Amino acid sequence: QSALTQPASVSGSLGQSITISCTGTSSDVGSYKYISWYQHHPGKAPRLMIYEVSDRPSGVSDRFSGSKSGNTASLTISGLQAEDEADYYCNSFTSSGTLVFGGGTKLTVL
Amino acid sequence: QVQLVQSGSELKKPGASVRVSCEASGYTLSRHSINWVRQVPGQGLEWMGWIDTNTGTPTYARDFTGRFVFSLGTSVNTAYLQINSLKVDDTAVYYCARDLAIGRLDTWGQGTLVTVSS
């Protein structure tokens, strides 16, 4: 199972919005609602930000939102804050009954 | 408070084995599967597989078959990852994570650094 495709890096200014894409295939992203997003600060444990395409766990800011169109899922962060600077990973269920992560996107807040 | 606490860093020689533990607290391990995730230094997260904590049945990602073994403790709320015939390329941080539903990894261990070096 190949990793899902994410941009290596994105950047945005404080207060702006950014979107991170996550492209898979009809065998994963395109066929299932089981898409999740994780925030990972180096040296810490990853944190679940979005599950089932667009649902937010309790405690996650509503500045984080998720969507999906075809084989591409997206994570949007609005009102960028300094603490949003981190690596972000998408994850999808696959037709093999496994999970697969994206390659990760480094978000820089300017 | 739901927590997963992993064992400490390990330094091993090539060819040796290592076992990483993941102890659950605040909930019963058997209620949700445990997933294992690897991060090689400087690289992204890789899903290694999961273990059904009810039946003990493991499922491995394609790249983690053979030398990697997921198991459960017999009397404690603990899951284990064992890596046999260690290679230098196995040097990484290994995470366990609770799966509330399909791919909903809501609680993560703090990570265990395994260093393989001669």
Coordinates of N, CA and C in Angstrom, one line a residue:
Chain A
Q1 N 0.8 -1.2 0.0 CA 0.0 0.0 0.0 C 0.9 1.2 0.0
S2 N 0.8 2.1 -1.0 CA 1.6 3.3 -1.1 C 1.0 4.4 -0.2
A3 N 1.9 5.2 0.3 CA 1.5 6.3 1.2 C 0.6 7.2 0.4
L4 N -0.3 7.8 1.1 CA -1.1 8.9 0.5 C -0.2 10.1 0.2
T5 N -0.6 10.9 -0.8 CA 0.2 12.0 -1.2 C -0.2 13.3 -0.6
Q6 N 0.7 13.9 0.1 CA 0.5 15.2 0.7 C 1.6 16.2 0.3
P7 N 1.3 17.5 0.2 CA 2.4 18.4 -0.1 C 3.4 18.3 1.1
A8 N 4.7 18.5 0.7 CA 5.7 18.4 1.7 C 5.7 19.5 2.8
S9 N 5.3 20.7 2.3 CA 5.2 21.8 3.2 C 4.1 22.8 2.7
V10 N 3.6 23.5 3.6 CA 2.7 24.6 3.4 C 3.0 25.7 4.4
S11 N 2.7 26.9 4.1 CA 2.9 28.0 5.0 C 1.8 29.0 4.9
G12 N 1.6 29.7 6.0 CA 0.6 30.8 6.1 C 0.9 31.8 7.2
S13 N 0.3 32.9 7.1 CA 0.6 34.0 8.1 C -0.4 33.8 9.2
L14 N 0.0 34.4 10.3 CA -0.9 34.4 11.5 C -2.3 34.9 11.1
G15 N -3.3 34.2 11.5 CA -4.7 34.7 11.2 C -5.3 34.2 9.9
Q16 N -4.4 33.8 9.0 CA -4.8 33.3 7.7 C -5.4 31.9 7.7
S17 N -5.8 31.4 6.6 CA -6.3 30.0 6.5 C -5.4 29.3 5.5
I18 N -5.2 28.0 5.8 CA -4.5 27.1 4.9 C -5.2 25.8 4.7
T19 N -4.9 25.1 3.6 CA -5.5 23.8 3.3 C -4.4 22.9 2.9
I20 N -4.5 21.7 3.5 CA -3.5 20.6 3.2 C -4.3 19.5 2.5
S21 N -3.8 19.1 1.4 CA -4.5 18.1 0.6 C -3.9 16.7 0.9
C22 N -4.7 15.7 0.6 CA -4.3 14.3 0.9 C -4.9 13.5 -0.2
T23 N -4.1 13.0 -1.2 CA -4.6 12.4 -2.4 C -4.3 10.9 -2.3
G24 N -5.3 10.1 -2.5 CA -5.2 8.6 -2.5 C -5.7 8.1 -3.8
T25 N -6.4 7.0 -3.7 CA -7.0 6.3 -4.8 C -8.4 5.8 -4.5
S26 N -9.0 5.2 -5.5 CA -10.4 4.6 -5.2 C -10.3 3.4 -4.3
S27 N -9.1 3.0 -3.9 CA -9.0 1.8 -3.0 C -8.8 2.3 -1.6
D28 N -8.7 3.6 -1.4 CA -8.6 4.1 0.0 C -9.5 5.3 0.2
V29 N -8.9 6.5 0.0 CA -9.6 7.8 0.3 C -10.9 7.8 -0.5
G30 N -10.9 7.4 -1.7 CA -12.1 7.6 -2.6 C -13.3 6.7 -2.2
S31 N -13.0 5.7 -1.4 CA -14.1 4.7 -1.1 C -14.6 4.7 0.3
Y32 N -13.9 5.4 1.2 CA -14.3 5.3 2.6 C -14.4 6.6 3.3
K33 N -15.2 6.6 4.4 CA -15.3 7.8 5.2 C -14.3 7.8 6.3
Y34 N -13.5 6.8 6.4 CA -12.5 6.6 7.5 C -11.2 7.3 7.2
I35 N -11.3 8.7 7.1 CA -10.2 9.5 6.9 C -9.9 10.3 8.2
S36 N -8.7 10.3 8.6 CA -8.4 11.0 9.8 C -7.2 11.9 9.6
W37 N -7.0 12.9 10.4 CA -5.9 13.8 10.4 C -5.2 13.9 11.8
Y38 N -3.9 14.0 11.8 CA -3.1 14.0 13.0 C -2.2 15.2 13.0
Q39 N -2.0 15.9 14.1 CA -1.1 16.9 14.3 C 0.1 16.3 15.1
H40 N 1.3 16.6 14.6 CA 2.5 16.0 15.3 C 3.5 17.1 15.5
H41 N 3.7 17.5 16.8 CA 4.8 18.3 17.2 C 6.0 17.4 17.4
P42 N 7.2 17.7 16.9 CA 8.4 16.9 17.1 C 8.6 16.6 18.6
G43 N 8.9 15.3 18.9 CA 9.2 14.9 20.2 C 8.0 14.6 21.1
K44 N 6.8 14.9 20.5 CA 5.5 14.6 21.2 C 4.8 13.5 20.5
A45 N 3.7 13.0 21.2 CA 2.8 12.0 20.5 C 1.9 12.7 19.5
P46 N 1.6 12.1 18.4 CA 0.6 12.7 17.5 C -0.7 12.9 18.2
R47 N -1.5 13.8 17.6 CA -2.8 14.2 18.2 C -3.8 14.1 17.1
L48 N -4.9 13.4 17.4 CA -6.0 13.2 16.5 C -6.8 14.6 16.4
M49 N -6.9 15.1 15.2 CA -7.6 16.4 15.0 C -8.9 16.2 14.3
I50 N -9.0 15.3 13.3 CA -10.2 15.1 12.6 C -10.3 13.5 12.4
Y51 N -11.5 13.0 12.5 CA -11.8 11.6 12.1 C -13.1 11.5 11.3
E52 N -13.2 10.4 10.6 CA -14.3 10.2 9.6 C -14.6 11.4 8.8
V53 N -13.5 11.9 8.1 CA -13.5 13.0 7.1 C -13.6 14.3 7.8
S54 N -14.6 14.5 8.6 CA -14.9 15.9 9.0 C -15.3 16.1 10.5
D55 N -15.3 15.0 11.3 CA -15.6 15.1 12.7 C -14.4 15.5 13.5
R56 N -14.7 16.3 14.5 CA -13.7 16.8 15.5 C -13.8 16.1 16.8
P57 N -12.7 15.6 17.4 CA -12.8 15.1 18.7 C -13.1 16.2 19.7
S58 N -13.6 15.9 20.9 CA -13.8 16.9 21.9 C -12.4 17.5 22.2
G59 N -12.5 18.8 22.3 CA -11.2 19.5 22.7 C -10.4 20.1 21.5
V60 N -10.8 19.7 20.3 CA -10.1 20.2 19.1 C -10.8 21.5 18.7
S61 N -10.1 22.5 18.4 CA -10.7 23.8 18.0 C -11.5 23.7 16.7
D62 N -12.5 24.5 16.7 CA -13.3 24.4 15.4 C -12.6 25.2 14.3
R63 N -11.4 25.7 14.5 CA -10.6 26.2 13.4 C -10.1 25.1 12.5
F64 N -10.2 23.9 12.9 CA -9.8 22.7 12.1 C -11.0 22.1 11.5
S65 N -11.0 21.9 10.2 CA -12.1 21.3 9.5 C -11.6 20.3 8.5
G66 N -12.4 19.3 8.1 CA -12.0 18.4 7.1 C -13.0 18.2 6.1
S67 N -12.6 17.8 4.9 CA -13.6 17.5 3.8 C -13.0 16.5 2.9
K68 N -13.8 16.0 1.9 CA -13.3 15.0 1.0 C -14.1 15.2 -0.4
S69 N -13.3 15.1 -1.4 CA -13.9 15.1 -2.8 C -13.2 14.1 -3.6
G70 N -13.9 13.1 -4.0 CA -13.3 12.0 -4.8 C -12.2 11.3 -4.1
N71 N -11.0 11.3 -4.7 CA -9.9 10.6 -4.0 C -9.0 11.5 -3.2
T72 N -9.5 12.7 -3.0 CA -8.7 13.7 -2.2 C -9.4 14.2 -1.0
A73 N -8.7 14.1 0.1 CA -9.2 14.7 1.4 C -8.5 15.9 1.7
S74 N -9.1 16.8 2.5 CA -8.4 18.1 2.8 C -8.6 18.4 4.2
L75 N -7.6 19.1 4.8 CA -7.7 19.6 6.1 C -7.5 21.1 6.0
T76 N -8.4 21.9 6.5 CA -8.3 23.3 6.5 C -8.2 23.8 7.9
I77 N -7.2 24.7 8.1 CA -7.0 25.4 9.4 C -7.2 26.9 9.2
S78 N -8.2 27.4 9.9 CA -8.5 28.8 9.7 C -7.9 29.6 10.9
G79 N -7.7 30.9 10.8 CA -7.2 31.7 11.9 C -5.9 31.2 12.4
L80 N -5.0 31.0 11.5 CA -3.7 30.3 11.9 C -3.1 31.0 13.2
Q81 N -2.7 30.1 14.1 CA -2.0 30.5 15.3 C -0.6 29.9 15.3
A82 N 0.3 30.5 16.1 CA 1.6 30.1 16.2 C 1.7 28.6 16.6
E83 N 0.9 28.2 17.5 CA 0.9 26.8 18.0 C 0.4 25.8 17.0
D84 N -0.1 26.2 15.8 CA -0.5 25.3 14.8 C 0.7 24.8 14.0
E85 N 1.8 25.4 14.2 CA 3.0 25.0 13.4 C 3.4 23.6 13.9
A86 N 3.4 22.7 13.0 CA 3.6 21.3 13.3 C 3.6 20.5 12.0
D87 N 3.8 19.2 12.1 CA 3.6 18.3 11.0 C 2.2 17.7 11.0
Y88 N 1.6 17.6 9.8 CA 0.2 17.1 9.8 C 0.2 15.8 8.8
Y89 N -0.5 14.8 9.3 CA -0.6 13.6 8.6 C -2.1 13.2 8.3
C90 N -2.4 12.8 7.1 CA -3.7 12.2 6.9 C -3.5 10.7 7.0
N91 N -4.7 10.0 7.2 CA -4.7 8.6 7.3 C -6.0 8.1 6.7
S92 N -6.0 6.9 6.0 CA -7.2 6.4 5.5 C -7.3 4.9 5.6
F93 N -8.5 4.4 5.8 CA -8.7 3.0 5.7 C -8.6 2.5 4.2
T94 N -8.2 1.3 4.0 CA -8.0 0.8 2.6 C -8.8 -0.4 2.4
S95 N -9.0 -0.7 1.1 CA -9.7 -1.9 0.7 C -9.1 -3.2 1.1
S96 N -7.8 -3.2 1.6 CA -7.1 -4.3 2.1 C -7.4 -4.6 3.6
G97 N -8.2 -3.7 4.1 CA -8.5 -3.8 5.6 C -7.4 -3.2 6.4
T98 N -6.6 -2.4 5.9 CA -5.5 -1.8 6.6 C -5.6 -0.3 6.6
L99 N -4.7 0.4 7.3 CA -4.7 1.8 7.3 C -3.4 2.3 6.6
V100 N -3.4 3.5 6.1 CA -2.2 4.0 5.5 C -2.1 5.5 5.8
F101 N -0.9 6.0 6.1 CA -0.7 7.4 6.3 C -0.3 8.1 5.1
G102 N -0.5 9.4 5.1 CA 0.2 10.3 4.1 C 1.6 10.5 4.4
G103 N 2.3 11.1 3.5 CA 3.8 11.3 3.7 C 4.0 12.5 4.7
G104 N 3.0 13.2 5.1 CA 3.2 14.3 6.0 C 3.4 15.7 5.4
T105 N 2.9 16.7 6.0 CA 3.1 18.1 5.6 C 3.5 18.9 6.7
K106 N 4.6 19.7 6.5 CA 5.1 20.6 7.5 C 4.5 21.9 7.3
L107 N 3.8 22.3 8.4 CA 3.1 23.6 8.3 C 4.0 24.7 9.1
T108 N 4.3 25.7 8.3 CA 5.0 26.8 8.9 C 4.1 28.0 9.0
V109 N 4.1 28.6 10.2 CA 3.2 29.8 10.5 C 4.2 31.0 10.5
L110 N 3.9 31.9 9.5 CA 4.8 33.1 9.3 C 4.4 34.2 10.3
Chain B
Q1 N -8.6 9.0 33.6 CA -7.9 9.6 32.5 C -7.3 8.4 31.6
V2 N -7.7 8.4 30.4 CA -7.2 7.4 29.5 C -5.7 7.7 29.1
Q3 N -4.9 6.7 29.3 CA -3.5 6.9 28.9 C -2.9 5.6 28.4
L4 N -1.9 5.7 27.5 CA -1.0 4.6 27.1 C 0.4 5.0 27.5
V5 N 1.0 4.2 28.3 CA 2.4 4.4 28.7 C 3.3 3.3 28.1
Q6 N 4.3 3.8 27.4 CA 5.2 2.9 26.8 C 6.5 2.7 27.6
S7 N 7.2 1.6 27.3 CA 8.5 1.4 27.9 C 9.5 2.3 27.4
G8 N 10.7 2.4 28.1 CA 11.7 3.3 27.8 C 12.6 3.0 26.6
S9 N 13.4 3.9 26.2 CA 14.3 3.8 25.1 C 15.2 2.5 25.2
E10 N 15.5 2.0 24.0 CA 16.3 0.8 23.9 C 17.5 1.0 23.0
L11 N 18.6 0.4 23.3 CA 19.8 0.4 22.4 C 20.1 -1.0 22.2
K12 N 20.1 -1.5 21.0 CA 20.3 -2.9 20.7 C 21.3 -3.0 19.5
K13 N 21.9 -4.2 19.5 CA 22.8 -4.5 18.4 C 22.1 -5.2 17.3
P14 N 22.6 -5.1 16.0 CA 22.0 -5.8 14.9 C 21.9 -7.3 15.2
G15 N 20.7 -7.8 14.9 CA 20.5 -9.3 15.1 C 19.8 -9.6 16.4
A16 N 19.8 -8.7 17.3 CA 19.1 -8.9 18.6 C 17.6 -8.7 18.4
S17 N 16.9 -8.9 19.5 CA 15.5 -8.6 19.6 C 15.1 -7.6 20.6
V18 N 14.0 -6.9 20.4 CA 13.6 -5.9 21.4 C 12.1 -6.1 21.6
R19 N 11.6 -5.8 22.8 CA 10.2 -5.8 23.1 C 9.8 -4.5 23.7
V20 N 8.8 -3.9 23.0 CA 8.3 -2.6 23.5 C 6.9 -2.8 24.1
S21 N 6.7 -2.3 25.3 CA 5.4 -2.5 26.0 C 4.6 -1.2 25.9
C22 N 3.3 -1.4 26.0 CA 2.3 -0.3 25.9 C 1.2 -0.6 26.9
E23 N 1.2 0.0 28.1 CA 0.3 -0.2 29.1 C -0.8 0.8 29.1
A24 N -2.0 0.2 29.1 CA -3.2 1.1 29.1 C -3.7 1.3 30.5
S25 N -4.1 2.5 30.8 CA -4.8 2.9 32.1 C -6.0 3.8 31.8
G26 N -6.9 3.7 32.7 CA -8.2 4.5 32.5 C -9.2 3.9 31.7
Y27 N -8.9 2.7 31.1 CA -9.9 1.9 30.4 C -9.4 0.5 30.3
T28 N -10.3 -0.4 29.8 CA -9.9 -1.8 29.7 C -9.4 -2.0 28.3
L29 N -8.1 -2.6 28.2 CA -7.5 -2.7 26.9 C -8.3 -3.5 25.9
S30 N -9.1 -4.5 26.4 CA -9.8 -5.3 25.5 C -11.0 -4.6 24.7
R31 N -11.3 -3.4 25.1 CA -12.4 -2.7 24.5 C -12.1 -2.1 23.2
H32 N -10.8 -1.8 22.9 CA -10.4 -1.2 21.7 C -9.1 -1.7 21.2
S33 N -9.0 -1.8 19.9 CA -7.7 -2.4 19.3 C -6.6 -1.4 19.6
I34 N -5.4 -2.0 19.5 CA -4.1 -1.2 19.6 C -3.4 -1.2 18.3
N35 N -3.1 -0.1 17.8 CA -2.3 0.1 16.5 C -0.9 0.4 16.9
W36 N 0.0 0.0 16.0 CA 1.4 0.4 16.2 C 1.9 1.2 15.0
V37 N 2.6 2.3 15.2 CA 3.1 3.2 14.2 C 4.5 3.5 14.4
R38 N 5.2 3.6 13.3 CA 6.7 3.8 13.3 C 7.0 5.1 12.7
Q39 N 8.0 5.8 13.3 CA 8.6 7.0 12.7 C 10.1 6.9 12.7
V40 N 10.7 6.7 11.5 CA 12.1 6.7 11.3 C 12.6 8.1 11.4
P41 N 13.7 8.4 12.0 CA 14.2 9.7 12.1 C 14.2 10.5 10.8
G42 N 13.6 11.7 10.8 CA 13.5 12.5 9.7 C 12.5 12.1 8.7
Q43 N 11.7 11.1 9.0 CA 10.7 10.6 8.0 C 9.3 10.7 8.6
G44 N 8.3 10.3 7.9 CA 6.9 10.4 8.3 C 6.4 9.2 9.2
L45 N 5.1 9.2 9.5 CA 4.5 8.1 10.3 C 4.2 7.0 9.3
E46 N 4.5 5.8 9.8 CA 4.1 4.6 9.0 C 3.2 3.7 9.9
W47 N 2.1 3.3 9.3 CA 1.2 2.4 10.0 C 1.8 1.0 9.9
M48 N 2.0 0.3 11.1 CA 2.6 -1.0 11.1 C 1.6 -2.1 11.2
G49 N 0.4 -1.8 11.8 CA -0.6 -2.8 11.9 C -1.4 -2.6 13.2
W50 N -2.2 -3.6 13.6 CA -3.0 -3.5 14.8 C -3.2 -4.9 15.4
I51 N -3.6 -4.9 16.6 CA -3.9 -6.1 17.3 C -5.3 -6.0 17.9
D52 N -6.2 -7.0 17.6 CA -7.5 -7.1 18.2 C -7.3 -7.5 19.6
T53 N -7.6 -6.6 20.5 CA -7.3 -6.8 21.9 C -8.3 -7.7 22.6
N54 N -9.3 -8.1 21.8 CA -10.3 -9.1 22.3 C -9.8 -10.5 22.1
T55 N -9.4 -10.8 20.8 CA -9.0 -12.1 20.4 C -7.5 -12.3 20.4
G56 N -6.7 -11.2 20.4 CA -5.3 -11.3 20.3 C -4.8 -11.5 18.8
T57 N -5.7 -11.3 17.9 CA -5.4 -11.5 16.5 C -4.7 -10.3 15.9
P58 N -3.4 -10.4 15.4 CA -2.7 -9.3 14.8 C -3.0 -9.2 13.3
T59 N -2.9 -8.0 12.8 CA -2.9 -7.7 11.4 C -1.7 -6.8 11.1
Y60 N -0.9 -7.2 10.1 CA 0.4 -6.5 9.9 C 0.3 -5.8 8.5
A61 N 0.8 -4.6 8.4 CA 1.0 -3.9 7.2 C 2.0 -4.7 6.3
R62 N 2.0 -4.5 5.0 CA 2.8 -5.3 4.1 C 4.3 -5.2 4.5
D63 N 4.8 -4.1 4.9 CA 6.2 -3.9 5.1 C 6.6 -4.4 6.5
F64 N 5.7 -4.9 7.3 CA 6.0 -5.3 8.7 C 5.6 -6.7 8.9
T65 N 5.7 -7.5 8.0 CA 5.5 -9.0 8.2 C 6.8 -9.7 8.4
G66 N 6.7 -10.7 9.2 CA 7.9 -11.6 9.4 C 8.6 -11.3 10.7
R67 N 9.3 -10.2 10.8 CA 10.1 -9.9 12.0 C 9.4 -9.2 13.1
F68 N 8.2 -8.7 12.8 CA 7.4 -7.9 13.8 C 6.3 -8.7 14.4
V69 N 6.2 -8.6 15.7 CA 5.1 -9.4 16.3 C 4.4 -8.6 17.3
F70 N 3.1 -8.6 17.2 CA 2.2 -7.9 18.2 C 1.6 -8.9 19.1
S71 N 1.6 -8.6 20.4 CA 1.0 -9.6 21.3 C 0.4 -8.8 22.5
L72 N -0.3 -9.6 23.3 CA -0.9 -9.0 24.5 C -0.4 -9.7 25.8
G73 N -0.4 -8.9 26.9 CA 0.0 -9.5 28.2 C -1.0 -10.5 28.7
T74 N -0.6 -11.4 29.4 CA -1.5 -12.5 29.9 C -2.4 -12.0 31.1
S75 N -1.8 -11.1 31.9 CA -2.6 -10.7 33.1 C -2.6 -9.2 33.3
V76 N -2.0 -8.4 32.5 CA -2.1 -7.0 32.7 C -2.6 -6.3 31.5
N77 N -2.9 -5.1 31.6 CA -3.6 -4.3 30.5 C -2.5 -3.8 29.6
T78 N -1.8 -4.7 29.0 CA -0.6 -4.3 28.2 C -0.5 -5.0 26.9
A79 N -0.1 -4.2 25.9 CA 0.2 -4.8 24.5 C 1.7 -4.7 24.3
Y80 N 2.2 -5.5 23.4 CA 3.6 -5.6 23.2 C 3.9 -5.6 21.7
L81 N 5.0 -5.0 21.3 CA 5.6 -5.0 20.0 C 7.0 -5.7 20.2
Q82 N 7.2 -6.8 19.5 CA 8.5 -7.4 19.5 C 9.1 -7.3 18.1
I83 N 10.3 -6.9 18.0 CA 11.0 -6.9 16.7 C 12.2 -7.8 16.8
N84 N 12.2 -8.8 15.9 CA 13.3 -9.8 15.9 C 14.3 -9.5 14.8
S85 N 15.5 -10.1 15.0 CA 16.6 -9.9 14.0 C 16.7 -8.4 13.6
L86 N 16.9 -7.6 14.6 CA 17.0 -6.2 14.4 C 18.0 -5.8 13.3
K87 N 17.6 -4.7 12.6 CA 18.5 -4.2 11.6 C 18.7 -2.7 11.9
V88 N 19.8 -2.1 11.4 CA 20.1 -0.7 11.7 C 18.9 0.1 11.2
D89 N 18.3 -0.3 10.1 CA 17.1 0.5 9.5 C 15.9 0.4 10.4
D90 N 15.9 -0.4 11.5 CA 14.8 -0.4 12.4 C 14.9 0.7 13.4
T91 N 15.9 1.4 13.4 CA 16.1 2.6 14.3 C 14.9 3.6 14.1
A92 N 14.1 3.8 15.1 CA 12.9 4.6 14.9 C 12.3 4.8 16.3
V93 N 11.3 5.7 16.3 CA 10.4 5.8 17.4 C 9.1 5.0 17.1
Y94 N 8.8 4.2 18.0 CA 7.6 3.3 17.8 C 6.5 3.8 18.8
Y95 N 5.3 4.0 18.2 CA 4.2 4.5 19.0 C 3.1 3.4 19.0
C96 N 2.4 3.2 20.2 CA 1.2 2.5 20.2 C 0.0 3.5 20.2
A97 N -1.1 3.2 19.7 CA -2.3 4.1 19.7 C -3.6 3.3 19.8
R98 N -4.5 3.8 20.6 CA -5.8 3.2 20.7 C -6.7 3.6 19.6
D99 N -7.4 2.6 19.0 CA -8.3 2.9 17.9 C -9.7 2.8 18.4
L100 N -10.4 3.9 18.5 CA -11.8 4.0 19.0 C -12.7 3.4 18.0
A101 N -12.4 3.6 16.8 CA -13.2 3.0 15.7 C -12.3 2.8 14.5
I102 N -12.7 2.7 13.3 CA -11.8 2.4 12.2 C -10.9 3.7 12.0
G103 N -9.6 3.6 12.3 CA -8.7 4.7 12.0 C -8.9 5.9 12.9
R104 N -9.6 5.8 14.0 CA -9.8 6.9 14.9 C -8.8 6.7 16.1
L105 N -7.6 7.0 15.9 CA -6.5 6.8 16.8 C -6.5 8.0 17.8
D106 N -7.3 7.8 18.9 CA -7.5 8.9 19.8 C -6.5 9.1 20.9
T107 N -5.9 8.0 21.3 CA -4.9 8.1 22.4 C -3.6 7.4 22.0
W108 N -2.5 8.1 22.2 CA -1.2 7.6 21.8 C -0.3 7.5 23.0
G109 N 0.6 6.5 22.9 CA 1.7 6.4 23.9 C 2.7 7.5 23.6
Q110 N 3.6 7.7 24.5 CA 4.6 8.7 24.3 C 5.7 8.4 23.3
G111 N 5.7 7.2 22.9 CA 6.7 6.8 21.9 C 7.9 6.1 22.6
T112 N 8.5 5.1 21.9 CA 9.7 4.5 22.4 C 10.8 4.5 21.3
L113 N 11.9 5.1 21.6 CA 13.0 5.1 20.7 C 13.8 3.8 20.8
V114 N 13.8 3.2 19.6 CA 14.7 2.0 19.5 C 15.8 2.3 18.6
T115 N 17.0 2.2 19.1 CA 18.2 2.5 18.4 C 19.0 1.2 18.1
V116 N 19.3 0.9 16.9 CA 20.0 -0.3 16.5 C 21.4 0.1 16.0
S117 N 22.4 -0.3 16.7 CA 23.7 0.1 16.3 C 24.8 -0.9 16.8
S118 N 25.8 -1.1 16.0 CA 26.8 -2.0 16.4 C 27.9 -1.3 17.2

